[in-house]
Amino acid sequence: MKEIKGKKIVLGISGSIAAYKAVVLTRLLVKAGAEVQVLMTPAATKFVQPLTFATLSKRPVFTEVTAGEAWNNHVELGLWADAMLVAPATANTLARLANGICDNIISAVYLSARCPVFVAPAMDVDMWHHPSTQRNIDLLATYGNHLIPVGNGELASGLVGEGRLAEPEHIVDYLGRFFGKSQLLKGQKILITAGPTYEGIDPVRFIGNRSSGKMGVALAQAILQQGGEVILVLGPSALKPEGEGLQLIRVESAQEMYDAAVSAFPDCQAGIMAAAVADYRPVNMATEKIKKSDDRMTIELVKNPDIAAQLGRQKQTHQRLIGFALETTQGEANAKSKLARKNLDFIVLNSLQDSGAGFGVDTNKVSIFSSDNKVYHFELKTKDAVAQDIVATTLLDIKSKD
Ligand code: PMT
């Protein structure tokens, strides 16, 4: 991966069974052309021998700040590195880093590092969800560190849930994305619907909603960043998205969005339905401005076509379809029911019960449910970061479907 070539990376490995994955990680980083300096806590050396990492990285591994008479210069290492990566980061290591406890080589280099720091946690599900761990994660994020999301699945304890170390390939890709534009979606065209729709009542009035288009535009940018192409069907929105590989189709009504999406989808490998589409439109749009008359007025509405459901019907086996669910109550049940009803592969739930989530704001908090019953929960983040999580969770393996 050319973004990583020549980069100097300090890799801190702490004492977790997931340390074995750091062997593959070291190999991938070296293969990508990085210079890797491995640091290990004494606990980590109980899981994998330093000799393994020294052989792969072609550098001595540092396990202590002092080594006999010698002093392993943590300040120098902190200045040498283009990036520091702590993977796996145990609950203990997270606590050390978050609270500035400088009693091993990893935390000493961390405190001296001027480069960006990436932290990939790994631990059991209950340790991960413990408020102490979550507080330390939040603290580390507030210091500007990059937290690489944990995976969800079977853990060494036999329990199932969140806490797995992200796969080495994902960690390398995460670094690649940081250092430059990754090409993981090169050759893939993704359709996105975004923004609100306006359903005309008369030439001056419409039925609409509060969607700004921010979530869909952030998704488009996240896909472009991965080298993909995007057809963005955008309802009325003040945003002016642009970028190499972006085809923007501006629409107003649900019917226009439907026509554009249905005709674009056959050429796409995936569709992401982030638009807030009006479910109903006036049966007739008045050609002249409706004059004020009676105290009450009735507008007869007719159902709009469901774009996601139609794409779900026409979806081919090589295509993937991702929907959104905006809920106010019973989020999970409603999202899962839409996932099945519209023949989606994934559904992204955002709930208006979570402050900072949903319409208009720059942040969102989502959970993603897959048609094969996987669940991914994410913290409140900027819509840009949420978009990256959605793309990583739902699309980055799409080439393997070809
Ligand atoms: O635009 P922002 O201000 O950034 O806000 C983002 C958002 C809140 C609009 C976005 O995150 C979101 O949740 N979009 C979907 C909103 C919605 O209409 O959800 P729904 O539960 O009503 O619809 C379910 C799915 O069917 C959605 O993927 C929707 O795009 C799709 N749908 C719905 C009706 C319809 N006629 N056609 C559709 O394609």
Short mmCIF file of N, CA and C in Angstrom, two decimals, residues 57 133 365 397:
data_model
loop_
_atom_site.label_atom_id
_atom_site.label_comp_id
_atom_site.label_asym_id
_atom_site.label_seq_id
_atom_site.Cartn_x
_atom_site.Cartn_y
_atom_site.Cartn_z
N SER A 57 10.43 -7.64 11.68
CA SER A 57 10.65 -6.19 11.51
C SER A 57 12.11 -5.87 11.20
N THR A 133 -13.51 1.42 31.21
CA THR A 133 -12.86 1.31 29.91
C THR A 133 -13.41 2.37 28.96
N LYS A 365 -25.29 8.97 15.78
CA LYS A 365 -24.97 7.78 16.58
C LYS A 365 -25.75 6.64 15.94
N ASP A 397 -15.56 -5.02 1.85
CA ASP A 397 -15.28 -6.36 1.32
C ASP A 397 -16.05 -6.61 0.03
#
